[in-house]
Amino acid sequence: MGALRGRAAASASPFLAFAVLLALPGLTAGITRHYTFNVRMTKVTRLCGSKSIPTVNGQFPGPKLVAREGDRLVVKVHNHINYNVSFHWHGLRQLRNGWADGPSYITQCPIQPGKSYTYDFTVAGQRGTLWWHAHFSWLRVHLYGPLLILPSRSEGYPFQSPHKEVPIMFGEWFKADTETVINQALQTGAGPNVSDAYTFNGLPGPTYNCSSKDTYKLKVQPGRTYMLRLINAALNNELFFAIANHTLTVVEADANYVKPFTATTLVISPGQTMNVLLTASTNPASRAFAMAVAPYTNTQGTFDNTTATAVLEYYALTRPTSAGTLPLPALPRYNDTNAVANFTGNFRSLATAQYPARVPRAVDRHVLFTVGLGTDPCPPNRTCQGSNGTKFAASVNNISFVRPRAALLDAHYRRRYAGVLMANFPTTPPHPFNYTGTAPNNTFVAHGTRVVPLAFNTSVELVMQGTAIQGAESHPLHMHGFNFFVLAQGFGNYDPVNDPTKYNLADPVERNTVSVPTAGWVAVRFLADNPGVWLMHCHFDVHLSWGLSMAWMVDDGPLPNQKMLPPPSDLPKC
């Protein structure tokens, strides 16, 4: 352990990292599970056409990873495509081990074509539904899959065990090449072209041309209870989800148990996961029912306003079923913000002795972030297609994130910050205005690679305030390296005097991704007990591409088991 006290350049073996993590209090020793990811181009046919897409092991969506709490996962990635690539294990805290977190140029340089890298990490004190996805440019539109963490064998679920567990991943399909789509948008300054379909486990279903054969079917037995592990892997859209004539019971959010509640329609943002119980009818009125997803958005631009369907089919009634003949569930209108707020307000932590809600009571740092869109001036001698001839941009506290040339985590580990990052990210808006009212005359954003430094074990209260610049819309914010507790949310501008009186400090939901409400705010708290550099960003990839992200830089603690692990020997170079 003494070697971990310094900042020596020597690399640690994966076995040392595993042994050190096992020394953490409360961590149950598990088994080691090995996976291999071969990233290759694969021809896939959807919506009347074929194209080559990046896949893992030729699968779309990618392979399912299964672990048990306390297990070690070793995932060797071989990059056989012509793009750089990296992988993020969305929602895993990666305690002291940011080298396995995955966002390109934040915790690692990307894996270059023809190169390999081994992600080596241990599941410490977490269980539930998470997922993995590429974290370079827009490659995650195809490179994603479920990461399912079972509770320890001695624990079980805090609800009745289901008959079967079924991962369902919602996604988007583009007829065009998505790297061309985003590169063209960044060049012209316009909003990118939108997707052509939504998908259930990669299948769009019969509401789209040539897609009746590409329909996902979930077969159930009457009277049985199924746990649907829902994951929104869509690139740029929050989604409503429902099953005709069925009620769902929500029991988990972002791999954290919640007080069960029922709903006929769910809202799930990109990056979020949700476990729901579906009890099949003992006497169904039909042999099959439609499942559907459709977008929730308030954007003033274009969006994919289509509905994807799948089929819930009862085993006892075996006649062939076509989703095209089934009535759709009643989904809210695409801009029904009240429906979203009503659903979101139901989430509460279990807050039991076994699953406590460890909300920080004292706060060391109060932070206010504005999140939203803005503009960049059009370069000289160019014509730009953004608002009023500008280029679209996005920012946090008016700082649009600039991708560094080197990985921030390595710079922090070696204390070599010059030319890589600046630790002066503003923790309050630099130019206060009526955030949800009339936009200021100047909507240009500033640019920089800036981080917020935090001492180890700092308790942070973060208020994220949406803005109405270029139109008010919700923003699903995802934090790497931490979960946070959602204390309250509301519409309009946050009131620092009256709104804290509404905080739920007893049983707030614990998440890793939360949507800042349209023209509203959300308040969260977290404890900075995980040393490293951790990205926080909007999970709309178009907003991420425009710069809506920042990073927290958390220092080591004083004890050996509160310090970053050394980097692995095969860490990619920039």
Coordinates of C-alpha atoms in Angstrom, one line a residue:
M1 CA 0.0 0.0 0.0
G2 CA 2.9 2.3 0.6
A3 CA 3.5 2.6 -3.1
L4 CA 0.1 4.2 -3.5
R5 CA 1.0 7.2 -1.4
G6 CA 3.2 8.7 -4.0
R7 CA 2.8 9.8 -7.6
A8 CA 5.4 7.4 -9.1
A9 CA 5.0 6.8 -12.8
A10 CA 5.2 3.0 -12.4
S11 CA 2.1 1.3 -13.6
A12 CA 0.0 -1.1 -11.4
S13 CA -0.9 -4.6 -12.5
P14 CA -4.6 -5.3 -12.7
F15 CA -4.2 -7.8 -9.8
L16 CA -2.8 -5.1 -7.5
A17 CA -5.8 -2.9 -8.4
F18 CA -8.2 -5.7 -7.6
A19 CA -6.5 -6.5 -4.3
V20 CA -6.5 -2.9 -3.2
L21 CA -10.2 -2.5 -4.0
L22 CA -11.0 -5.6 -2.0
A23 CA -9.5 -3.9 1.0
L24 CA -12.3 -1.3 0.9
P25 CA -14.7 -1.6 3.8
G26 CA -17.9 -3.4 3.1
L27 CA -16.8 -4.9 -0.3
T28 CA -17.7 -8.5 -0.8
A29 CA -15.1 -10.6 -2.6
G30 CA -16.6 -12.0 -5.8
I31 CA -15.3 -13.8 -8.9
T32 CA -13.4 -12.5 -11.9
R33 CA -15.4 -12.4 -15.2
H34 CA -13.5 -12.0 -18.5
Y35 CA -15.0 -10.5 -21.6
T36 CA -13.5 -9.7 -25.0
F37 CA -14.8 -6.8 -27.2
N38 CA -13.9 -7.0 -30.8
V39 CA -15.0 -3.7 -32.4
R40 CA -15.6 -4.3 -36.1
M41 CA -17.8 -2.9 -38.9
T42 CA -20.9 -5.0 -39.5
K43 CA -23.5 -4.8 -42.2
V44 CA -27.0 -4.2 -40.7
T45 CA -30.3 -3.8 -42.5
R46 CA -33.0 -1.6 -41.1
L47 CA -35.7 0.6 -42.6
C48 CA -35.4 -0.7 -46.2
G49 CA -31.6 -0.2 -46.4
S50 CA -28.3 -1.6 -45.3
K51 CA -25.2 0.1 -43.9
S52 CA -22.0 -0.9 -42.1
I53 CA -22.0 0.1 -38.5
P54 CA -19.5 -0.4 -35.6
T55 CA -20.5 -3.3 -33.5
V56 CA -19.0 -5.3 -30.6
N57 CA -18.5 -8.9 -31.6
G58 CA -20.8 -8.4 -34.5
Q59 CA -23.8 -7.8 -32.3
F60 CA -26.3 -4.9 -32.3
P61 CA -27.1 -4.1 -29.6
G62 CA -23.9 -5.4 -28.1
P63 CA -23.4 -8.3 -25.7
K64 CA -24.9 -8.5 -22.3
L65 CA -22.5 -8.3 -19.4
V66 CA -23.6 -9.9 -16.2
A67 CA -21.9 -9.6 -12.8
R68 CA -22.7 -10.0 -9.2
E69 CA -22.0 -7.4 -6.5
G70 CA -18.3 -7.7 -5.5
D71 CA -17.2 -9.3 -8.9
R72 CA -14.2 -8.1 -10.9
L73 CA -14.8 -7.5 -14.6
V74 CA -11.9 -7.6 -17.1
V75 CA -13.0 -6.5 -20.5
K76 CA -10.3 -6.5 -23.3
V77 CA -11.2 -4.2 -26.2
H78 CA -9.6 -4.7 -29.6
N79 CA -10.3 -1.8 -32.0
H80 CA -10.6 -3.0 -35.6
I81 CA -12.4 0.1 -37.0
N82 CA -11.0 3.3 -38.5
Y83 CA -12.3 5.5 -35.6
N84 CA -10.8 6.0 -32.2
V85 CA -13.0 4.4 -29.5
S86 CA -13.4 4.1 -25.8
F87 CA -16.0 2.6 -23.5
H88 CA -17.9 3.9 -20.5
W89 CA -19.5 1.6 -17.9
H90 CA -22.4 3.9 -17.2
G91 CA -23.2 4.3 -13.5
L92 CA -20.3 2.3 -12.1
R93 CA -18.6 4.4 -9.6
Q94 CA -15.1 3.1 -10.4
L95 CA -13.8 3.8 -6.9
R96 CA -10.2 5.3 -7.1
N97 CA -10.0 3.7 -10.6
G98 CA -10.9 6.4 -13.1
W99 CA -8.6 4.7 -15.6
A100 CA -11.5 2.3 -16.3
D101 CA -14.2 5.0 -16.6
G102 CA -13.8 5.5 -20.3
P103 CA -14.7 9.0 -21.6
S104 CA -12.1 9.9 -24.2
Y105 CA -9.7 12.7 -23.2
I106 CA -11.1 12.8 -19.7
T107 CA -10.0 9.6 -18.0
Q108 CA -8.1 8.1 -20.9
C109 CA -6.8 8.7 -24.4
P110 CA -9.0 6.8 -26.9
I111 CA -8.1 3.4 -28.2
Q112 CA -6.7 4.1 -31.6
P113 CA -7.4 1.9 -34.7
G114 CA -5.5 -1.4 -34.5
K115 CA -4.9 -1.0 -30.7
S116 CA -6.2 -2.6 -27.6
Y117 CA -6.9 -1.7 -24.0
T118 CA -8.2 -3.8 -21.0
Y119 CA -10.8 -2.3 -18.7
D120 CA -10.3 -3.8 -15.3
F121 CA -12.7 -2.8 -12.5
T122 CA -14.6 -4.2 -9.5
V123 CA -18.2 -3.7 -8.7
A124 CA -18.1 -2.2 -5.3
G125 CA -21.3 -1.8 -3.3
Q126 CA -23.6 -1.5 -6.3
R127 CA -26.3 -3.7 -7.8
G128 CA -29.0 -3.2 -10.4
T129 CA -29.3 -2.3 -14.1
L130 CA -26.5 -0.3 -15.7
W131 CA -25.2 -0.3 -19.2
W132 CA -22.1 0.3 -21.3
H133 CA -21.5 2.5 -24.3
A134 CA -18.9 4.0 -26.5
H135 CA -17.7 7.4 -25.3
F136 CA -16.1 9.0 -28.4
S137 CA -18.0 11.3 -30.8
W138 CA -21.4 9.7 -31.7
L139 CA -20.3 6.1 -31.8
R140 CA -22.6 5.1 -28.9
V141 CA -25.5 5.2 -31.3
H142 CA -24.5 1.7 -32.2
L143 CA -22.0 0.6 -29.6
Y144 CA -24.0 -0.1 -26.4
G145 CA -25.3 -3.0 -24.4
P146 CA -26.7 -3.9 -20.9
L147 CA -24.5 -4.3 -17.8
L148 CA -26.6 -6.2 -15.2
I149 CA -25.3 -6.4 -11.6
L150 CA -27.0 -9.1 -9.5
P151 CA -27.2 -8.6 -5.7
S152 CA -24.9 -10.7 -3.6
R153 CA -26.1 -14.3 -3.1
S154 CA -27.0 -13.6 0.5
E155 CA -29.0 -10.5 -0.2
G156 CA -31.7 -11.0 -2.9
Y157 CA -34.2 -8.3 -3.9
P158 CA -36.2 -6.1 -1.5
F159 CA -39.3 -7.1 -3.4
Q160 CA -40.8 -10.5 -4.7
S161 CA -38.3 -12.1 -7.0
P162 CA -39.6 -12.1 -10.6
H163 CA -40.2 -15.1 -12.8
K164 CA -37.8 -13.7 -15.4
E165 CA -35.7 -10.6 -15.9
V166 CA -35.6 -9.0 -19.4
P167 CA -33.3 -6.2 -20.5
I168 CA -35.0 -3.8 -23.0
M169 CA -32.8 -1.1 -24.5
F170 CA -34.4 1.9 -26.3
G171 CA -32.3 3.4 -29.1
E172 CA -32.3 5.4 -32.2
W173 CA -31.6 4.4 -35.8
F174 CA -30.2 6.8 -38.5
K175 CA -30.3 5.9 -42.2
A176 CA -27.3 8.2 -42.6
D177 CA -23.8 7.7 -41.2
T178 CA -24.0 9.4 -37.8
E179 CA -20.3 10.5 -37.8
T180 CA -21.1 12.4 -41.1
V181 CA -24.2 13.8 -39.5
I182 CA -22.5 15.4 -36.5
N183 CA -19.4 16.5 -38.4
Q184 CA -21.5 18.3 -40.9
A185 CA -23.5 20.0 -38.1
L186 CA -20.3 21.1 -36.4
Q187 CA -19.1 22.5 -39.7
T188 CA -22.2 24.4 -40.6
G189 CA -23.2 25.4 -37.1
A190 CA -26.7 24.0 -37.7
G191 CA -28.6 21.5 -35.6
P192 CA -27.8 17.9 -36.9
N193 CA -30.2 15.8 -38.9
V194 CA -32.4 13.8 -36.6
S195 CA -32.9 10.0 -36.4
D196 CA -35.3 8.1 -38.6
A197 CA -36.6 5.6 -36.0
Y198 CA -36.6 4.6 -32.4
T199 CA -35.9 1.0 -31.5
F200 CA -36.5 -1.8 -29.0
N201 CA -33.3 -3.8 -28.6
G202 CA -32.2 -2.6 -32.0
L203 CA -35.6 -3.3 -33.7
P204 CA -37.8 -0.4 -34.9
G205 CA -41.1 -2.4 -35.4
P206 CA -44.0 -2.1 -37.9
T207 CA -44.7 1.6 -37.6
Y208 CA -41.8 2.1 -39.9
N209 CA -41.4 1.0 -43.6
C210 CA -40.0 -2.5 -44.2
S211 CA -39.8 -3.2 -40.5
S212 CA -42.6 -5.6 -39.6
K213 CA -40.1 -8.4 -39.5
D214 CA -37.8 -6.3 -37.3
T215 CA -40.2 -6.3 -34.3
Y216 CA -39.2 -7.1 -30.8
K217 CA -41.5 -9.5 -29.0
L218 CA -41.7 -10.2 -25.3
K219 CA -43.5 -13.5 -24.5
V220 CA -45.1 -13.8 -21.1
Q221 CA -47.1 -16.4 -19.2
P222 CA -50.4 -15.4 -17.6
G223 CA -50.1 -14.5 -14.0
R224 CA -46.3 -14.4 -13.9
T225 CA -44.3 -11.3 -12.8
Y226 CA -41.5 -10.1 -15.0
M227 CA -38.8 -7.5 -14.2
L228 CA -38.1 -5.3 -17.2
R229 CA -34.7 -3.8 -17.1
L230 CA -35.3 -0.6 -19.1
I231 CA -32.3 1.4 -20.5
N232 CA -32.6 4.5 -22.6
A233 CA -29.7 4.3 -25.0
A234 CA -31.2 6.9 -27.4
L235 CA -28.7 9.4 -28.7
N236 CA -30.7 12.6 -28.3
N237 CA -34.2 11.9 -27.0
E238 CA -36.1 11.4 -23.8
L239 CA -38.8 8.9 -24.2
F240 CA -42.3 8.0 -23.0
F241 CA -42.9 4.2 -22.6
A242 CA -46.1 2.3 -22.0
I243 CA -47.7 -1.1 -22.6
A244 CA -51.3 -1.1 -23.7
N245 CA -53.7 -2.2 -20.9
H246 CA -50.9 -2.9 -18.4
T247 CA -49.7 -1.2 -15.3
L248 CA -46.0 -1.2 -14.3
T249 CA -44.5 -1.0 -10.8
V250 CA -41.2 1.0 -10.6
V251 CA -38.8 -0.6 -8.2
E252 CA -35.4 0.8 -9.1
A253 CA -33.8 3.8 -10.8
D254 CA -30.1 4.0 -12.0
A255 CA -29.2 0.9 -10.0
N256 CA -30.7 2.2 -6.8
Y257 CA -33.8 0.7 -5.2
V258 CA -36.8 3.0 -4.8
K259 CA -40.1 2.9 -2.9
P260 CA -42.3 1.0 -5.3
F261 CA -45.0 3.0 -7.2
T262 CA -47.2 2.2 -10.1
A263 CA -47.6 4.0 -13.4
T264 CA -49.2 3.4 -16.8
T265 CA -46.7 5.6 -18.6
L266 CA -43.0 6.0 -17.8
V267 CA -40.5 8.8 -18.8
I268 CA -36.9 7.8 -19.2
S269 CA -34.1 10.1 -20.2
P270 CA -30.9 9.1 -22.2
G271 CA -28.5 7.5 -19.8
Q272 CA -31.2 6.5 -17.3
T273 CA -32.1 3.0 -16.3
M274 CA -35.3 1.8 -14.6
N275 CA -36.4 -1.6 -13.3
V276 CA -40.1 -2.2 -13.4
L277 CA -42.3 -5.1 -12.5
L278 CA -44.9 -6.3 -15.0
T279 CA -47.4 -8.8 -13.8
A280 CA -49.1 -10.5 -16.8
S281 CA -52.8 -10.8 -16.6
T282 CA -54.3 -14.1 -15.5
N283 CA -57.1 -13.7 -18.1
P284 CA -55.8 -11.4 -20.8
A285 CA -58.4 -9.7 -23.1
S286 CA -56.2 -10.3 -26.1
R287 CA -53.4 -12.6 -27.1
A288 CA -51.0 -9.6 -27.5
F289 CA -50.6 -6.0 -26.6
A290 CA -48.5 -3.2 -28.1
M291 CA -45.6 -1.7 -26.3
A292 CA -44.5 1.8 -27.5
V293 CA -42.0 4.5 -27.1
A294 CA -42.3 8.1 -28.4
P295 CA -40.3 11.3 -27.7
Y296 CA -40.7 13.9 -25.0
T297 CA -39.2 17.2 -26.0
N298 CA -39.7 21.0 -26.0
T299 CA -37.1 21.8 -28.6
Q300 CA -37.8 24.6 -31.0
G301 CA -35.9 22.7 -33.7
T302 CA -36.8 19.5 -35.6
F303 CA -36.9 16.1 -33.8
D304 CA -37.8 12.6 -34.5
N305 CA -41.5 12.7 -33.9
T306 CA -42.2 9.0 -34.5
T307 CA -43.4 6.1 -32.4
A308 CA -41.7 2.7 -32.2
T309 CA -43.7 -0.4 -31.2
A310 CA -43.0 -3.9 -29.9
V311 CA -45.2 -6.7 -28.9
L312 CA -46.1 -8.2 -25.5
E313 CA -47.4 -11.7 -26.4
Y314 CA -49.0 -14.2 -24.1
Y315 CA -47.7 -17.8 -24.3
A316 CA -51.1 -19.3 -23.8
L317 CA -52.4 -17.7 -27.0
T318 CA -50.0 -18.8 -29.7
R319 CA -51.5 -17.5 -32.9
P320 CA -49.1 -15.3 -34.9
T321 CA -49.2 -11.7 -33.8
S322 CA -48.5 -8.5 -35.7
A323 CA -47.9 -5.3 -33.8
G324 CA -49.4 -3.4 -36.7
T325 CA -52.8 -4.7 -35.8
L326 CA -52.6 -3.8 -32.1
P327 CA -54.0 -0.6 -30.6
L328 CA -51.2 1.6 -29.2
P329 CA -51.1 2.6 -25.6
A330 CA -52.1 6.2 -24.9
L331 CA -48.9 8.2 -24.6
P332 CA -48.7 11.8 -23.6
R333 CA -48.3 14.6 -26.2
Y334 CA -44.6 15.0 -27.1
N335 CA -44.3 18.3 -25.1
D336 CA -46.3 17.3 -22.0
T337 CA -44.0 18.7 -19.4
N338 CA -46.6 18.3 -16.6
A339 CA -46.8 14.5 -17.3
V340 CA -43.0 14.3 -16.9
A341 CA -43.0 16.3 -13.7
N342 CA -45.8 14.2 -12.2
F343 CA -44.0 11.0 -13.0
T344 CA -40.6 12.2 -11.8
G345 CA -42.1 13.4 -8.5
N346 CA -42.9 9.8 -7.5
F347 CA -39.3 8.7 -6.9
R348 CA -38.1 8.1 -3.4
S349 CA -35.2 6.1 -1.9
L350 CA -36.1 3.0 0.2
A351 CA -34.3 4.7 3.1
T352 CA -34.3 1.6 5.2
A353 CA -31.6 0.2 7.6
Q354 CA -30.4 -2.1 4.8
Y355 CA -30.6 0.5 2.1
P356 CA -30.1 3.9 3.8
A357 CA -30.3 7.2 2.0
R358 CA -26.9 8.7 3.1
V359 CA -27.7 12.3 2.2
P360 CA -25.0 14.8 3.2
R361 CA -26.6 16.9 5.9
A362 CA -23.9 19.5 6.2
V363 CA -22.8 21.2 3.0
D364 CA -19.2 22.4 2.4
R365 CA -19.7 23.8 -1.1
H366 CA -22.8 25.4 -2.7
V367 CA -22.6 25.5 -6.5
L368 CA -25.0 26.9 -9.0
F369 CA -24.7 25.9 -12.7
T370 CA -26.7 27.3 -15.6
V371 CA -27.1 24.7 -18.3
G372 CA -28.4 25.3 -21.8
L373 CA -27.7 26.5 -25.3
G374 CA -25.9 29.5 -26.7
T375 CA -24.1 30.5 -29.8
D376 CA -20.7 31.0 -31.4
P377 CA -19.9 33.7 -33.9
C378 CA -19.7 32.5 -37.5
P379 CA -16.0 32.3 -38.7
P380 CA -15.0 35.0 -41.2
N381 CA -15.9 34.4 -44.8
R382 CA -18.3 31.6 -43.9
T383 CA -22.0 31.2 -43.9
C384 CA -23.5 29.5 -40.8
Q385 CA -26.9 28.0 -40.4
G386 CA -27.5 28.5 -36.7
S387 CA -29.7 31.1 -35.1
N388 CA -29.3 34.5 -36.9
G389 CA -26.3 33.3 -38.9
T390 CA -24.4 32.0 -35.8
K391 CA -23.3 28.5 -34.8
F392 CA -25.2 26.6 -32.2
A393 CA -23.2 26.0 -29.0
A394 CA -24.0 24.8 -25.4
S395 CA -22.4 25.5 -22.1
V396 CA -22.4 25.2 -18.3
N397 CA -22.1 28.6 -16.6
N398 CA -21.5 30.0 -20.1
I399 CA -18.3 27.8 -20.4
S400 CA -18.4 25.6 -23.5
F401 CA -16.1 22.6 -22.8
V402 CA -13.0 22.3 -25.1
R403 CA -11.7 18.8 -25.6
P404 CA -8.1 18.7 -24.3
R405 CA -5.2 17.3 -26.2
A406 CA -4.2 15.0 -23.3
A407 CA -6.3 13.0 -20.8
L408 CA -7.3 15.1 -17.8
L409 CA -7.0 12.2 -15.4
D410 CA -3.3 11.6 -16.3
A411 CA -2.5 15.3 -16.0
H412 CA -4.1 15.3 -12.5
Y413 CA -2.3 12.1 -11.5
R414 CA 1.1 13.5 -12.5
R415 CA 0.2 17.0 -11.4
R416 CA 1.1 18.4 -14.9
Y417 CA -1.7 20.8 -15.6
A418 CA 0.0 23.4 -17.7
G419 CA -1.4 23.5 -21.2
V420 CA -4.1 20.8 -20.4
L421 CA -6.6 22.2 -18.0
M422 CA -7.4 25.1 -15.7
A423 CA -8.9 24.7 -12.2
N424 CA -11.0 27.8 -12.4
F425 CA -14.4 26.7 -13.6
P426 CA -17.0 29.2 -12.2
T427 CA -19.2 27.8 -9.5
T428 CA -21.8 30.6 -10.0
P429 CA -23.1 32.1 -13.2
P430 CA -20.6 34.7 -14.4
H431 CA -23.4 36.9 -15.9
P432 CA -26.7 36.5 -13.9
F433 CA -29.9 37.1 -15.9
N434 CA -33.5 36.0 -15.9
Y435 CA -32.6 32.4 -16.8
T436 CA -36.0 31.2 -17.9
G437 CA -37.2 34.5 -19.2
T438 CA -36.1 36.8 -22.0
A439 CA -32.6 35.8 -23.2
P440 CA -29.8 38.4 -22.9
N441 CA -28.7 40.3 -26.0
N442 CA -25.3 38.5 -26.0
T443 CA -25.7 34.7 -26.3
F444 CA -22.1 34.0 -27.2
V445 CA -20.4 31.4 -25.0
A446 CA -16.9 31.3 -23.7
H447 CA -14.6 28.3 -24.3
G448 CA -12.1 26.4 -22.1
T449 CA -11.0 23.2 -20.5
R450 CA -11.8 24.1 -16.9
V451 CA -12.6 21.9 -13.9
V452 CA -13.9 22.5 -10.4
P453 CA -11.3 21.3 -7.8
L454 CA -12.7 19.6 -4.7
A455 CA -10.9 18.4 -1.6
F456 CA -11.5 14.8 -0.7
N457 CA -14.8 14.2 1.2
T458 CA -16.2 17.6 0.4
S459 CA -20.0 17.6 0.5
V460 CA -21.5 19.5 -2.4
E461 CA -24.9 20.9 -3.0
L462 CA -25.4 21.5 -6.7
V463 CA -28.3 23.4 -8.3
M464 CA -28.6 23.0 -12.0
Q465 CA -30.6 25.8 -13.6
G466 CA -32.0 25.4 -17.1
T467 CA -31.9 28.5 -19.4
A468 CA -34.3 29.6 -22.1
I469 CA -31.5 30.7 -24.5
Q470 CA -32.4 29.3 -28.0
G471 CA -35.5 27.8 -26.4
A472 CA -36.1 26.1 -23.0
E473 CA -35.8 22.3 -23.0
S474 CA -34.8 19.7 -20.5
H475 CA -31.3 18.4 -20.2
P476 CA -30.4 14.9 -18.8
L477 CA -27.2 15.5 -16.8
H478 CA -25.0 12.5 -16.1
M479 CA -22.3 12.5 -13.4
H480 CA -19.4 10.1 -13.7
G481 CA -17.8 8.6 -10.6
F482 CA -20.7 9.4 -8.2
N483 CA -24.3 9.0 -7.4
F484 CA -26.2 12.0 -6.1
F485 CA -29.4 12.6 -4.2
V486 CA -32.1 14.6 -5.9
L487 CA -33.5 16.9 -3.2
A488 CA -36.0 19.0 -5.2
Q489 CA -36.9 20.4 -8.6
G490 CA -39.1 23.1 -9.9
F491 CA -40.0 25.4 -12.7
G492 CA -38.8 29.0 -13.2
N493 CA -35.7 30.4 -11.6
Y494 CA -34.2 28.8 -8.5
D495 CA -35.0 30.8 -5.3
P496 CA -32.1 30.3 -2.8
V497 CA -34.2 31.6 0.1
N498 CA -37.5 29.7 -0.4
D499 CA -36.7 26.6 -2.5
P500 CA -34.4 24.9 0.0
T501 CA -37.4 24.7 2.4
K502 CA -38.9 22.2 -0.1
Y503 CA -35.8 19.9 0.0
N504 CA -36.5 16.2 0.8
L505 CA -33.6 15.2 3.1
A506 CA -35.4 12.0 4.4
D507 CA -35.7 9.8 1.4
P508 CA -34.6 11.5 -1.8
V509 CA -34.0 9.3 -4.8
E510 CA -30.3 8.4 -5.6
R511 CA -29.3 8.6 -9.3
N512 CA -26.4 9.1 -11.6
T513 CA -28.5 10.9 -14.3
V514 CA -31.2 13.5 -13.8
S515 CA -33.1 15.7 -16.2
V516 CA -33.0 19.4 -15.5
P517 CA -36.7 20.3 -16.1
T518 CA -37.7 22.4 -19.1
A519 CA -37.4 26.1 -17.9
G520 CA -36.7 24.9 -14.4
W521 CA -34.1 23.7 -11.9
V522 CA -33.0 20.6 -9.9
A523 CA -31.0 20.5 -6.7
V524 CA -28.8 17.6 -5.8
R525 CA -26.2 16.7 -3.2
F526 CA -23.2 14.4 -3.4
L527 CA -20.1 13.5 -1.4
A528 CA -16.7 13.9 -3.2
D529 CA -15.3 10.7 -1.8
N530 CA -13.9 9.3 -5.0
P531 CA -10.5 10.8 -6.1
G532 CA -9.9 11.5 -9.8
V533 CA -11.3 13.6 -12.6
W534 CA -14.9 13.0 -13.3
L535 CA -16.9 14.2 -16.3
M536 CA -20.4 15.6 -15.9
H537 CA -22.3 16.2 -19.1
C538 CA -25.6 16.4 -20.9
H539 CA -26.6 12.9 -22.2
F540 CA -28.0 14.4 -25.4
D541 CA -25.0 13.8 -27.6
V542 CA -25.7 16.8 -29.7
H543 CA -25.4 19.0 -26.6
L544 CA -22.3 17.1 -25.5
S545 CA -20.8 17.8 -29.0
W546 CA -21.6 21.5 -28.6
G547 CA -19.8 21.7 -25.2
L548 CA -22.4 21.1 -22.5
S549 CA -20.0 19.4 -20.1
M550 CA -17.5 20.0 -17.3
A551 CA -15.4 18.0 -14.9
W552 CA -14.9 17.7 -11.2
M553 CA -11.3 17.2 -10.0
V554 CA -11.3 15.4 -6.7
D555 CA -8.0 15.3 -4.7
D556 CA -6.7 12.2 -2.9
G557 CA -7.6 11.8 0.8
P558 CA -5.0 11.4 3.5
L559 CA -5.2 7.6 3.9
P560 CA -3.7 5.0 1.5
N561 CA -7.2 3.7 0.6
Q562 CA -8.3 7.2 -0.3
K563 CA -5.8 7.7 -3.1
M564 CA -6.1 7.1 -6.9
L565 CA -4.7 3.8 -8.1
P566 CA -1.7 4.0 -10.4
P567 CA -2.5 3.8 -14.2
P568 CA -2.4 0.4 -15.9
S569 CA 0.5 -0.5 -18.1
D570 CA -1.6 -0.6 -21.3
L571 CA -3.3 2.8 -20.9
P572 CA -3.7 4.3 -24.4
K573 CA -1.5 7.2 -25.4
C574 CA -2.9 10.3 -27.2

